[in-house]
PDB file of C-alpha atoms in Angstrom:
ATOM      1  CA  MET T1135      13.754  20.586  12.545  1.00 79.00           C
ATOM      2  CA  ASN T1136      10.324  19.251  13.469  1.00 86.00           C
ATOM      3  CA  HIS T1137       9.861  15.853  15.041  1.00 95.00           C
ATOM      4  CA  TRP T1138       6.821  13.749  14.131  1.00 97.00           C
ATOM      5  CA  ASP T1139       5.759  10.459  15.653  1.00 98.00           C
ATOM      6  CA  VAL T1140       3.628   9.533  12.660  1.00 98.00           C
ATOM      7  CA  LEU T1141       3.856  10.563   8.972  1.00 98.00           C
ATOM      8  CA  ILE T1142       0.875   9.762   6.768  1.00 98.00           C
ATOM      9  CA  VAL T1143       1.033  10.267   3.011  1.00 97.00           C
ATOM     10  CA  GLY T1144      -2.355  10.727   1.463  1.00 95.00           C
ATOM     11  CA  ALA T1145      -5.449  12.231   2.960  1.00 93.00           C
ATOM     12  CA  GLY T1146      -7.892   9.775   1.432  1.00 92.00           C
ATOM     13  CA  ASN T1147     -10.388   7.382   2.945  1.00 90.00           C
ATOM     14  CA  ALA T1148      -7.549   5.511   4.798  1.00 93.00           C
ATOM     15  CA  GLY T1149      -5.191   8.395   5.614  1.00 95.00           C
ATOM     16  CA  LEU T1150      -7.763  10.658   7.225  1.00 94.00           C
ATOM     17  CA  PRO T1151      -9.069   8.251   9.915  1.00 95.00           C
ATOM     18  CA  CYS T1152      -5.509   7.022  10.517  1.00 97.00           C
ATOM     19  CA  ALA T1153      -4.393  10.585  11.227  1.00 98.00           C
ATOM     20  CA  ILE T1154      -7.325  11.269  13.457  1.00 97.00           C
ATOM     21  CA  GLU T1155      -6.697   8.136  15.491  1.00 98.00           C
ATOM     22  CA  ALA T1156      -3.020   8.831  15.809  1.00 98.00           C
ATOM     23  CA  ALA T1157      -3.638  12.400  16.939  1.00 98.00           C
ATOM     24  CA  SER T1158      -6.278  11.280  19.400  1.00 99.00           C
ATOM     25  CA  LEU T1159      -3.651   8.946  20.978  1.00 99.00           C
ATOM     26  CA  GLY T1160      -1.501  11.977  21.536  1.00 98.00           C
ATOM     27  CA  LEU T1161       1.015  11.244  18.763  1.00 98.00           C
ATOM     28  CA  ARG T1162       2.514  14.192  16.884  1.00 98.00           C
ATOM     29  CA  THR T1163       0.978  13.520  13.440  1.00 98.00           C
ATOM     30  CA  LEU T1164       1.810  14.976  10.009  1.00 98.00           C
ATOM     31  CA  LEU T1165      -0.645  14.297   7.211  1.00 97.00           C
ATOM     32  CA  VAL T1166       0.458  15.302   3.720  1.00 96.00           C
ATOM     33  CA  GLU T1167      -1.678  15.399   0.575  1.00 94.00           C
ATOM     34  CA  LYS T1168      -0.636  16.238  -2.997  1.00 93.00           C
ATOM     35  CA  ASP T1169      -4.002  17.610  -4.055  1.00 89.00           C
ATOM     36  CA  VAL T1170      -5.664  20.861  -2.991  1.00 87.00           C
ATOM     37  CA  ARG T1171      -8.684  19.053  -1.509  1.00 84.00           C
ATOM     38  CA  ILE T1172      -8.518  16.153   0.925  1.00 84.00           C
ATOM     39  CA  GLY T1173     -10.699  13.079   0.679  1.00 83.00           C
ATOM     40  CA  GLY T1174      -9.325  11.245  -2.366  1.00 79.00           C
ATOM     41  CA  CYS T1175     -12.090   9.117  -3.901  1.00 78.00           C
ATOM     42  CA  LEU T1176     -14.609  10.472  -1.349  1.00 73.00           C
ATOM     43  CA  HIS T1177     -15.111  13.508  -3.644  1.00 67.00           C
ATOM     44  CA  THR T1178     -16.393  11.397  -6.532  1.00 62.00           C
TER      45      THR T1178
END
């Protein structure tokens, strides 16, 4: 079983920077996205 410090659901315009910040702080970060592409509304 894996251990994560941070779980972020959604790789949109809030989830992506949150995951980057958490990882840069040394936290084991898992980012999950339901769609094939990340970015959410950034693709429109």
